[in-house]
Short mmCIF file of C-alpha atoms and ligand atoms in Angstrom, two decimals:
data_model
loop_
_atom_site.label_atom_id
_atom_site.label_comp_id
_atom_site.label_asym_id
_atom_site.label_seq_id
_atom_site.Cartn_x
_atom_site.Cartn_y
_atom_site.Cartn_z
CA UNK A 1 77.60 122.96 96.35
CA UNK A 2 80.58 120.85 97.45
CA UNK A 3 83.16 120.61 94.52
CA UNK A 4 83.36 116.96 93.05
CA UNK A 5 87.29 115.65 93.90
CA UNK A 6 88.64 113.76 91.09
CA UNK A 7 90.07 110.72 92.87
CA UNK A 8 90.21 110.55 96.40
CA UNK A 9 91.45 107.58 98.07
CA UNK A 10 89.32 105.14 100.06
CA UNK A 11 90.32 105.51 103.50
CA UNK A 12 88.02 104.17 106.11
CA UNK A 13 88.02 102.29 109.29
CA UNK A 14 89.58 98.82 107.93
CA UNK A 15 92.60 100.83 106.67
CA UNK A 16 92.99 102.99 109.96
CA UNK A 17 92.66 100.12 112.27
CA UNK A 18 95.29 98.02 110.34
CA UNK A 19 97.55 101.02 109.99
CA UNK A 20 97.29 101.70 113.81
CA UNK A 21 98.28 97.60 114.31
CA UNK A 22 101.12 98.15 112.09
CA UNK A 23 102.00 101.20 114.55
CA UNK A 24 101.25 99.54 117.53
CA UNK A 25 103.17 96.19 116.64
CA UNK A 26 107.09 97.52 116.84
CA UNK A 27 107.35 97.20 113.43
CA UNK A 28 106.92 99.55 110.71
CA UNK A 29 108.95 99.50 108.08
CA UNK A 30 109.67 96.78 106.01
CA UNK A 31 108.96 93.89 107.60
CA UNK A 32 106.31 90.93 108.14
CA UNK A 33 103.12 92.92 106.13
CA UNK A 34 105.31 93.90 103.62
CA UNK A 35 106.15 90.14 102.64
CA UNK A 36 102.53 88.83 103.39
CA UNK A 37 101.70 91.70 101.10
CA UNK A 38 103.90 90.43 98.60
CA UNK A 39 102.94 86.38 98.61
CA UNK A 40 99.15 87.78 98.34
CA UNK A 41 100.18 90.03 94.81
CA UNK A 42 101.52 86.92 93.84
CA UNK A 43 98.72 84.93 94.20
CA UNK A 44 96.62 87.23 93.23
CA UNK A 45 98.20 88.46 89.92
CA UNK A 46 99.66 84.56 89.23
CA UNK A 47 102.87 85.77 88.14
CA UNK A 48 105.98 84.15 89.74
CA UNK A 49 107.47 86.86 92.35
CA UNK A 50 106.92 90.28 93.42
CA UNK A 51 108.82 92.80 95.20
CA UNK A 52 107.45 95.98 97.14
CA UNK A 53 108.99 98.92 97.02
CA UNK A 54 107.75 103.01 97.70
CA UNK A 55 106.78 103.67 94.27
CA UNK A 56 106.10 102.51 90.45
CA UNK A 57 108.83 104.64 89.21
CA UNK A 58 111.87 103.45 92.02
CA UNK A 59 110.72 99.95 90.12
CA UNK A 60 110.70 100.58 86.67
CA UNK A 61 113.95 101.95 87.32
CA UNK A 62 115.41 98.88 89.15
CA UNK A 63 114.26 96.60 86.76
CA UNK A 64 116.06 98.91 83.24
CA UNK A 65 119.33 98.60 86.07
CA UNK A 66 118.98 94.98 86.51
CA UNK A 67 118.63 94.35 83.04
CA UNK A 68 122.28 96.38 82.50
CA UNK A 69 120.65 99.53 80.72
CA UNK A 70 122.53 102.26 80.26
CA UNK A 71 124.70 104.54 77.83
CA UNK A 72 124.24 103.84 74.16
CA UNK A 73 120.96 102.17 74.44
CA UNK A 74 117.44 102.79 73.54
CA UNK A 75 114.27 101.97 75.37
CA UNK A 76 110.68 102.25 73.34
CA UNK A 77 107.78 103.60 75.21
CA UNK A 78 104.33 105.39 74.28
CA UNK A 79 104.80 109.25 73.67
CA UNK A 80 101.16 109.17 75.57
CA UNK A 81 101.89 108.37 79.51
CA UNK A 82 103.34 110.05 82.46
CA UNK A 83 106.72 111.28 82.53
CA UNK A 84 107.70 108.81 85.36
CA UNK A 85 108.25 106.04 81.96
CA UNK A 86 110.22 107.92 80.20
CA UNK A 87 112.44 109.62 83.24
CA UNK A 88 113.56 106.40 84.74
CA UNK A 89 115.57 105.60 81.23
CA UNK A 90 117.14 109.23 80.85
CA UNK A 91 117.83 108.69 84.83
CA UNK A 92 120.15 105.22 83.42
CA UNK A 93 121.45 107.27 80.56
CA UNK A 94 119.97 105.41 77.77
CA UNK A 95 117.54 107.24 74.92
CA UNK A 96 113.60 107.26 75.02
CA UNK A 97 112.76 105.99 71.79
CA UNK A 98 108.95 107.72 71.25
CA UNK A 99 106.52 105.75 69.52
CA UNK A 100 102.55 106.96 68.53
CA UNK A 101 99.72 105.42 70.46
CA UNK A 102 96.56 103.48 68.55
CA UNK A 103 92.75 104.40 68.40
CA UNK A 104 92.68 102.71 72.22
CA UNK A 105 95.34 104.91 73.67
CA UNK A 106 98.23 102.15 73.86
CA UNK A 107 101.08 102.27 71.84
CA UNK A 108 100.55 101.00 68.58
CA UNK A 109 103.28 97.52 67.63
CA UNK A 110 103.45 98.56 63.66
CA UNK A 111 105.07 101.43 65.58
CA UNK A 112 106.81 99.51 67.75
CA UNK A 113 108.03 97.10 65.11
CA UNK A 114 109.40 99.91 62.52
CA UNK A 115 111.34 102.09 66.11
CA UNK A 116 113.15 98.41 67.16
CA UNK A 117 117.34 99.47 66.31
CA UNK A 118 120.63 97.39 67.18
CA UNK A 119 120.50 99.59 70.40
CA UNK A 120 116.70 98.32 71.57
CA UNK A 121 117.34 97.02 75.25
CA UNK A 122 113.90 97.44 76.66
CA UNK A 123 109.88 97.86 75.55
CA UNK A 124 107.92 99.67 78.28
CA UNK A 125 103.96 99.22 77.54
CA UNK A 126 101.58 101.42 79.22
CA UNK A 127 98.31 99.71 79.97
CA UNK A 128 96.79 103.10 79.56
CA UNK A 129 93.61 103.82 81.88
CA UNK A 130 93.77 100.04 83.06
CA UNK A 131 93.50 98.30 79.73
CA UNK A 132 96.22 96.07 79.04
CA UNK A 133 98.19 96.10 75.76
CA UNK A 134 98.08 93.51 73.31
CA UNK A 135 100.64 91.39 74.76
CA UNK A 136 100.82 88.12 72.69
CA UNK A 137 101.65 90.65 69.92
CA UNK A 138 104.80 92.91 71.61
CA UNK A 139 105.45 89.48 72.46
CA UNK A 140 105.88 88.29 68.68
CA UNK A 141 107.61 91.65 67.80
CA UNK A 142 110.82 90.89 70.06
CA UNK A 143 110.72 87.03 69.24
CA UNK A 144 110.67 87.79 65.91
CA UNK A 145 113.82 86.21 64.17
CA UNK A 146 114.82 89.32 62.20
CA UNK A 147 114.47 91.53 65.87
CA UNK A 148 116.27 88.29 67.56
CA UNK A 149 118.95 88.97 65.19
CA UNK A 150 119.82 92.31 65.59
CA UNK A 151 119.53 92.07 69.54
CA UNK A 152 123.35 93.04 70.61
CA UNK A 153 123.67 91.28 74.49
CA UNK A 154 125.97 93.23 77.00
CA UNK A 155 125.01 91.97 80.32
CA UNK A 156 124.86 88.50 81.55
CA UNK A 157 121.02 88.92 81.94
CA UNK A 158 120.51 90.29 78.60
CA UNK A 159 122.46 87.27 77.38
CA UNK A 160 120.07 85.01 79.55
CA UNK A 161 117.14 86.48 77.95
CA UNK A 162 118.32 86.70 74.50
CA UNK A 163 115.98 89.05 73.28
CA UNK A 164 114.22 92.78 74.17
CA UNK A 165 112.77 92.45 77.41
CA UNK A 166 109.23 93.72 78.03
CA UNK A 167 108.90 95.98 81.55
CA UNK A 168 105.20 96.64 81.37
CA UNK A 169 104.60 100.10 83.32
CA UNK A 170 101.18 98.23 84.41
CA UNK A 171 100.64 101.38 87.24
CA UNK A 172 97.37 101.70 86.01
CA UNK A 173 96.33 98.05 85.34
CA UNK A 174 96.85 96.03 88.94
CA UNK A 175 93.63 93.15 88.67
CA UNK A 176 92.85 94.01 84.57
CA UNK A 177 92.69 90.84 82.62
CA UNK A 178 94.32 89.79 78.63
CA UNK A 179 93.30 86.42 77.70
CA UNK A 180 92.20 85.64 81.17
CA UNK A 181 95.32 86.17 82.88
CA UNK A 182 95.64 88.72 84.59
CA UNK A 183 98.28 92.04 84.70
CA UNK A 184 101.62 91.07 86.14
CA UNK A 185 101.30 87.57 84.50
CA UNK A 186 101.11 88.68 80.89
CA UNK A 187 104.59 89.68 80.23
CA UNK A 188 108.36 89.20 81.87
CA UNK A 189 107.88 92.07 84.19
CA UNK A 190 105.17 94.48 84.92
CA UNK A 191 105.53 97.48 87.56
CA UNK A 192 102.07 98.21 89.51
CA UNK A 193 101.59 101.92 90.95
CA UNK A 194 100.20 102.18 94.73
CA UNK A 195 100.48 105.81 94.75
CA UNK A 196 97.25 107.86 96.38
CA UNK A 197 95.28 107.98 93.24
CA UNK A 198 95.87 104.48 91.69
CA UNK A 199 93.09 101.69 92.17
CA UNK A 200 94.85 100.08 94.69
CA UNK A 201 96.60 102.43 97.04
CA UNK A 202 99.36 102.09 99.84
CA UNK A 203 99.60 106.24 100.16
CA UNK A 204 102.64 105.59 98.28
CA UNK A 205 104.08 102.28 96.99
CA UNK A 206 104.68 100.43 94.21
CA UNK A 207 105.94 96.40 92.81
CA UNK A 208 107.99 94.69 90.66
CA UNK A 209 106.09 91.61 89.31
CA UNK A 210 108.61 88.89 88.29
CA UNK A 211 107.29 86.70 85.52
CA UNK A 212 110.36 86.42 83.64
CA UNK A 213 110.71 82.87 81.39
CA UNK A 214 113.03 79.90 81.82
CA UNK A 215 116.15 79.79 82.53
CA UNK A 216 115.46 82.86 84.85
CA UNK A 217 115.14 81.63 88.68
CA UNK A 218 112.12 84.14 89.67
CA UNK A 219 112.95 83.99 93.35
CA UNK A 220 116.42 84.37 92.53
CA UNK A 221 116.05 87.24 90.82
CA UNK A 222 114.07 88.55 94.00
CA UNK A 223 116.47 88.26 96.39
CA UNK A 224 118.86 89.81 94.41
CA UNK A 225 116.30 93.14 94.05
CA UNK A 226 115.51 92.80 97.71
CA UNK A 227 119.40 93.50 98.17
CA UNK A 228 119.90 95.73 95.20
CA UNK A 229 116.56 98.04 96.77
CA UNK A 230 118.50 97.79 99.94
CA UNK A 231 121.82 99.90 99.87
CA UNK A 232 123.09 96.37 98.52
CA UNK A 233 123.08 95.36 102.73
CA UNK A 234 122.78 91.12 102.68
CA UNK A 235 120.63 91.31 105.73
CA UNK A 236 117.48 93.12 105.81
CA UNK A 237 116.71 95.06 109.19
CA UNK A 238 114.26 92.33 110.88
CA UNK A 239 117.01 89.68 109.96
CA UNK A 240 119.68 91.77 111.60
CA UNK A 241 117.11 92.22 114.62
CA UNK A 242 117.35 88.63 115.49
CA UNK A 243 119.81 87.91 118.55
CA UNK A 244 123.19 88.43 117.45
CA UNK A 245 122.83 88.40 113.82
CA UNK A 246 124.32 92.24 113.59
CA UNK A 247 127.35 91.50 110.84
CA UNK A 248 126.30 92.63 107.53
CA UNK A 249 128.24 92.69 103.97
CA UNK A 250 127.21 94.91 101.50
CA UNK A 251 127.60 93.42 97.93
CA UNK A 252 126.37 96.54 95.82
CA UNK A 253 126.38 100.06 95.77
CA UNK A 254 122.45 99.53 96.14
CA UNK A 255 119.45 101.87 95.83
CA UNK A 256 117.20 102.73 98.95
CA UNK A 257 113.65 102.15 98.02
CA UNK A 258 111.90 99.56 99.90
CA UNK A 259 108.34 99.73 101.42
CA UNK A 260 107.16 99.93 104.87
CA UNK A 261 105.39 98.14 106.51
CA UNK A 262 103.24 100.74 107.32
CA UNK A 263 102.25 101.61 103.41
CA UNK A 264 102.18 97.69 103.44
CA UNK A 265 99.24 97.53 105.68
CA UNK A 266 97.28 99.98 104.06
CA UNK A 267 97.91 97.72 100.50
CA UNK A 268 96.66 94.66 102.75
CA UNK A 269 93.39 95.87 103.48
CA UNK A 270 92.82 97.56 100.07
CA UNK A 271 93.96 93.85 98.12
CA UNK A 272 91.56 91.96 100.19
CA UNK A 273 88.64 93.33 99.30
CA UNK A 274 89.71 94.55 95.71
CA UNK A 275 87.86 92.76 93.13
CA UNK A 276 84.72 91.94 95.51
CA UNK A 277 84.43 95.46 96.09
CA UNK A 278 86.67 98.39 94.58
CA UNK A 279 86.50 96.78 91.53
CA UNK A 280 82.67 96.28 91.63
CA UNK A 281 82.53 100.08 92.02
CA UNK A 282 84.86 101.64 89.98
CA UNK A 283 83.01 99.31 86.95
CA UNK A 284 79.40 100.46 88.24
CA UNK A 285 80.38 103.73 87.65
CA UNK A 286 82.63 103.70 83.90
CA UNK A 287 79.55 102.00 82.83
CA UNK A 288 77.29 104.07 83.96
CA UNK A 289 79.44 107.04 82.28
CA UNK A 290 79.49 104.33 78.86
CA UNK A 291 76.06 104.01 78.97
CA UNK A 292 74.88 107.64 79.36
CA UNK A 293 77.44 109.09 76.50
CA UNK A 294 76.65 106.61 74.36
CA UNK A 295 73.51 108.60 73.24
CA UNK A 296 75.07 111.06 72.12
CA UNK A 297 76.89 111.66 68.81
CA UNK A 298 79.92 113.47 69.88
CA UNK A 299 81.04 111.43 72.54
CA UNK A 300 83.98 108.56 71.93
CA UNK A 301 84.02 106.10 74.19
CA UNK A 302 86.50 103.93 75.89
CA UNK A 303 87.19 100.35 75.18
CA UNK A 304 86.05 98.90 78.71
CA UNK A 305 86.20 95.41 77.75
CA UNK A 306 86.69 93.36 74.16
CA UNK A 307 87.11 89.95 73.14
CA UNK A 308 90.13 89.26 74.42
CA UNK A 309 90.84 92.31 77.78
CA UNK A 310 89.32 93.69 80.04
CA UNK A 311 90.04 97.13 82.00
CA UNK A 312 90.61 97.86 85.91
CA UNK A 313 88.76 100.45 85.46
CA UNK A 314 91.30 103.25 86.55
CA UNK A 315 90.21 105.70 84.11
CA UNK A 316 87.32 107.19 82.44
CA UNK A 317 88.93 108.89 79.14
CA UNK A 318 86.14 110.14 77.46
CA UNK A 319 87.21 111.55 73.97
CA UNK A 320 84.90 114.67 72.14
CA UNK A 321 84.91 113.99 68.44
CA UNK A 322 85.46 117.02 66.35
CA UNK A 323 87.46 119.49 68.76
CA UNK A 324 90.47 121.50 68.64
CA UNK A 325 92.84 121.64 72.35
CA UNK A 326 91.70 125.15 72.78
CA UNK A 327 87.55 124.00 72.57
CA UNK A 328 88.50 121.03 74.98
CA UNK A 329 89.97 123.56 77.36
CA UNK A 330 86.94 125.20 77.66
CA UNK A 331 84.39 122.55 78.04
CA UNK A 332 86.71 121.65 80.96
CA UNK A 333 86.59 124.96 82.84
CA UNK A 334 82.66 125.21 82.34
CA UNK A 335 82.49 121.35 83.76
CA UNK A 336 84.73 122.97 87.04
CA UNK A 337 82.53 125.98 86.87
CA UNK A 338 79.67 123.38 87.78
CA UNK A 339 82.31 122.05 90.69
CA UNK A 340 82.82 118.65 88.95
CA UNK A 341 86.83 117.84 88.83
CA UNK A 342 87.74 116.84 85.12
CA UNK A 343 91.37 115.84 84.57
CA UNK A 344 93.35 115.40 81.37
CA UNK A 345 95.67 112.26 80.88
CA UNK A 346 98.04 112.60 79.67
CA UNK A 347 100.04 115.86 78.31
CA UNK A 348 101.76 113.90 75.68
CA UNK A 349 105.89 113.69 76.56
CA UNK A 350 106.69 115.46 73.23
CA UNK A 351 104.93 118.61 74.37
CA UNK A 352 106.64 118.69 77.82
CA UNK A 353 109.74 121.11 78.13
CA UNK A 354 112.26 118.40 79.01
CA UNK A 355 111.42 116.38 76.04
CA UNK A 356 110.75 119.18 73.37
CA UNK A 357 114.47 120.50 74.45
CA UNK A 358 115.53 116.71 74.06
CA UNK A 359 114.15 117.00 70.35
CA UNK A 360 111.14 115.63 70.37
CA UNK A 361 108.41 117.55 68.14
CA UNK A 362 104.62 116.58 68.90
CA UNK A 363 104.12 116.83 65.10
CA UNK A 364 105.44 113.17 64.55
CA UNK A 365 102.94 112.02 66.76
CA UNK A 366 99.40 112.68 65.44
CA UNK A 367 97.26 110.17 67.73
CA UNK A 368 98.73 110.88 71.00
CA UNK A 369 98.16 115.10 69.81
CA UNK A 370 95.22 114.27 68.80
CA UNK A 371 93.78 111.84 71.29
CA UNK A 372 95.40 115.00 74.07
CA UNK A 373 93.43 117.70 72.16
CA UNK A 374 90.24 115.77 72.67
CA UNK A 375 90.30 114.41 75.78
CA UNK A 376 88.57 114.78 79.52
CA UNK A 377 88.72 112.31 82.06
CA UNK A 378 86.09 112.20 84.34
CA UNK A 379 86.43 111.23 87.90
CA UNK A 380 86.19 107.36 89.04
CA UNK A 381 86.47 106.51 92.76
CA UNK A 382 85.13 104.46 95.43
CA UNK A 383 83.33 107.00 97.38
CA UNK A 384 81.52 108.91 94.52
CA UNK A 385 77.47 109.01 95.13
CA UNK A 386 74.98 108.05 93.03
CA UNK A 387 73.75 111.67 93.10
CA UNK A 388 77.29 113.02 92.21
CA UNK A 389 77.47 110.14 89.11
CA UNK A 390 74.39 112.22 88.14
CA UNK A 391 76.04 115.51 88.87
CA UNK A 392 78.93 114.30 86.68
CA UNK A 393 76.86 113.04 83.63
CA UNK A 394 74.76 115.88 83.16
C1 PLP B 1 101.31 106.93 88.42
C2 PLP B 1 102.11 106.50 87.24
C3 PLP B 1 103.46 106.15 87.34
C4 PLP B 1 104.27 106.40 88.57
O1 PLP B 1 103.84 105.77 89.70
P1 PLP B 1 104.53 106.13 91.11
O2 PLP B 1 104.10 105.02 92.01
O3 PLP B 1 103.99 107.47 91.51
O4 PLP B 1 106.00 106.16 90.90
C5 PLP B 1 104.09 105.63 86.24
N1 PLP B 1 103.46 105.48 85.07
C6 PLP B 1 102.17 105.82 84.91
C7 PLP B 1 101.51 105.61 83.58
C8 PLP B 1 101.45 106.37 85.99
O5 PLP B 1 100.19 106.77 85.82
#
């Protein structure tokens, strides 16, 4: 019996033939896909601007920069993602603030609310699994007079804004849907993950969706990244290709962390046929998992869709009811004893070496302990058989 992978990417002829033009066209980094890959997010997602670069993390830590993070300040984020979210802010020298998750793995905004300080610069919302967080209500806990009060500006951006600014880590979420918008149009900036195992993959990769409200100039903003992502260099390398044009300036001690136009290609293929086909798939298959547990007693269930969101469908996080860490650990090695790949997401950050030396103690976050202890994700991908969903289930 073949062992079942947990999430292999979809590589097949489409993506190898446009990869090979990309290497065949004298151009591979970034360059001419890597913009038509950006106008196409855009469109897609309906925000206002997006920027490529190699990966969710290099954006989510552009975007705290931008906004003048640093030293002194404190960022809130769920104690239940990856450690990318919380590294980028220790990486600016500001403080993770933890806060506990809710029954559907996003952070919970009483939480929110009662960790906002004098120091809050930043909320980063995980759209856990794909579904997105309850926007229209982080959104009321930063405009909220008393929080508008306290907010202490230090930049000229953060003066502009007026008010916490929302980065949505939204690596999960790329084509989910709040309120029928859709991710990377629900909040003033959302960072989309293209690594190998996301939805939507460019091997590596990542963007910054720009959706940030008047009297921000979107496409302002994006130059300025483009330079800031580029060593801070006013010409990119295709403009400095055309005759002549060699002199460059460089206005910023800038970062290095643009795509290629090779990733770029691969992102091109996988975008066009996302929703009339990836998606189509990955949703076949978490409600075929819904609908078989559902029979059965111990089995909590994801929210896939409610009245007002719907998931992309990254994850299946199917929760055991009544468990301890140490029963869930072996349910998962008897599930690999049958060659089926089982994954946990995520090790909560207050359990993590790093973050218990930094003071953090899991005990003040009961959900996210609790929602670890119980859980097993079970493997969504584009290439998984009928006969393996089977496998799987039983
Ligand atoms: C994958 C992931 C990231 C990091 O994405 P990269 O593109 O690998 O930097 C960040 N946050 C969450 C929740 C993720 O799952």
């Amino acid at each position: 019996m073949i062992m079942i992978p947990f999430a292999p990417p979809r590589i097949d002829q489409a993506i190898i033939d446009e990869v090979v033009a990309a290497l065949k066209s004298g151009w591979i980094t970034t360059g001419p896909r890597t913009k038509e890959f950006e106008k196409r997010l855009t469109a897609y997602c309906g925000n206002k601007s997006t920027l490529c670069l190699n990966s969710a993390t290099a954006g989510l830590e552009i975007m705290l920069r931008w906004f003048g993070v640093g030293e002194g300040d404190e960022v809130i984020l769920p104690a239940y993602t990856y450690s990318a979210t919380a590294n980028v802010v220790v990486h600016c020298g500001a403080r993770p603030v933890l806060v506990d998750i809710g029954s559907d793995f996003n952070m919970n905004v009483a939480n929110i609310k009662a960790a906002v300080t004098s120091k809050t610069k930043v909320i980063m919302p995980v759209d856990f699994a794909g579904l997105p967080c309850d926007y229209d209500a982080v959104l009321s806990v930063v405009n909220d007079p008393a929080v508008k009060n306290i907010f202490v500006p230090a930049t000229k951006e953060q003066s502009k804004l007026g008010r916490i600014l929302i980065l949505s880590d939204a690596a999960h979420s790329v084509g989910a849907n709040y309120k029928n918008k859709k991710t990377g149009a629900l909040t003033d900036v959302s960072v989309f993950s293209f690594h190998a195992v996301k939805n939507l993959t460019t091997a590596e990769g990542g963007a910054i969706a720009l959706n940030l409200p008047e009297p921000f100039d979107n496409d302002e903003v994006y130059k300025f990244l483009c330079v800031y992502t580029l060593h801070g260099q006013n010409k990119d390398a295709l403009a400095k290709m055309q005759k002549g044009n060699w002199k460059y300036d460089i206005i910023e001690a800038g970062y290095k962390c643009n795509m290629t136009d090779l990733c770029a290609a691969i992102g091109l293929v996988e975008l066009a046929r996302y929703d009339s086909d990836m998606l189509v798939k990955r949703k076949l298959i978490c409600d075929t998992y819904f609908n078989y547990f559902k029979q059965f007693d111990w089995a909590e269930l994801p929210v896939l869709k409610d009245a007002s969101r719907e998931t992309s469908y990254h994850l299946f996080p199917l929760r055991i009811k009544g468990i301890t860490e140490s029963m869930r650990d072996e349910i998962m090695k008897r599930i690999f004893d049958k060659d089926v790949s089982v994954n946990v997401h995520f090790i909560p950050l207050p359990m993590l070496s790093y973050y218990k030396n930094m003071g953090f103690n899991i005990s003040d976050y009961p959900v996210a302990y609790d929602t670890f202890a119980r859980e097993i994700t079970l493997p969504v991908f584009y290439d998984l058989t009928d006969e393996q969903l089977k496998m799987v289930c039983n």
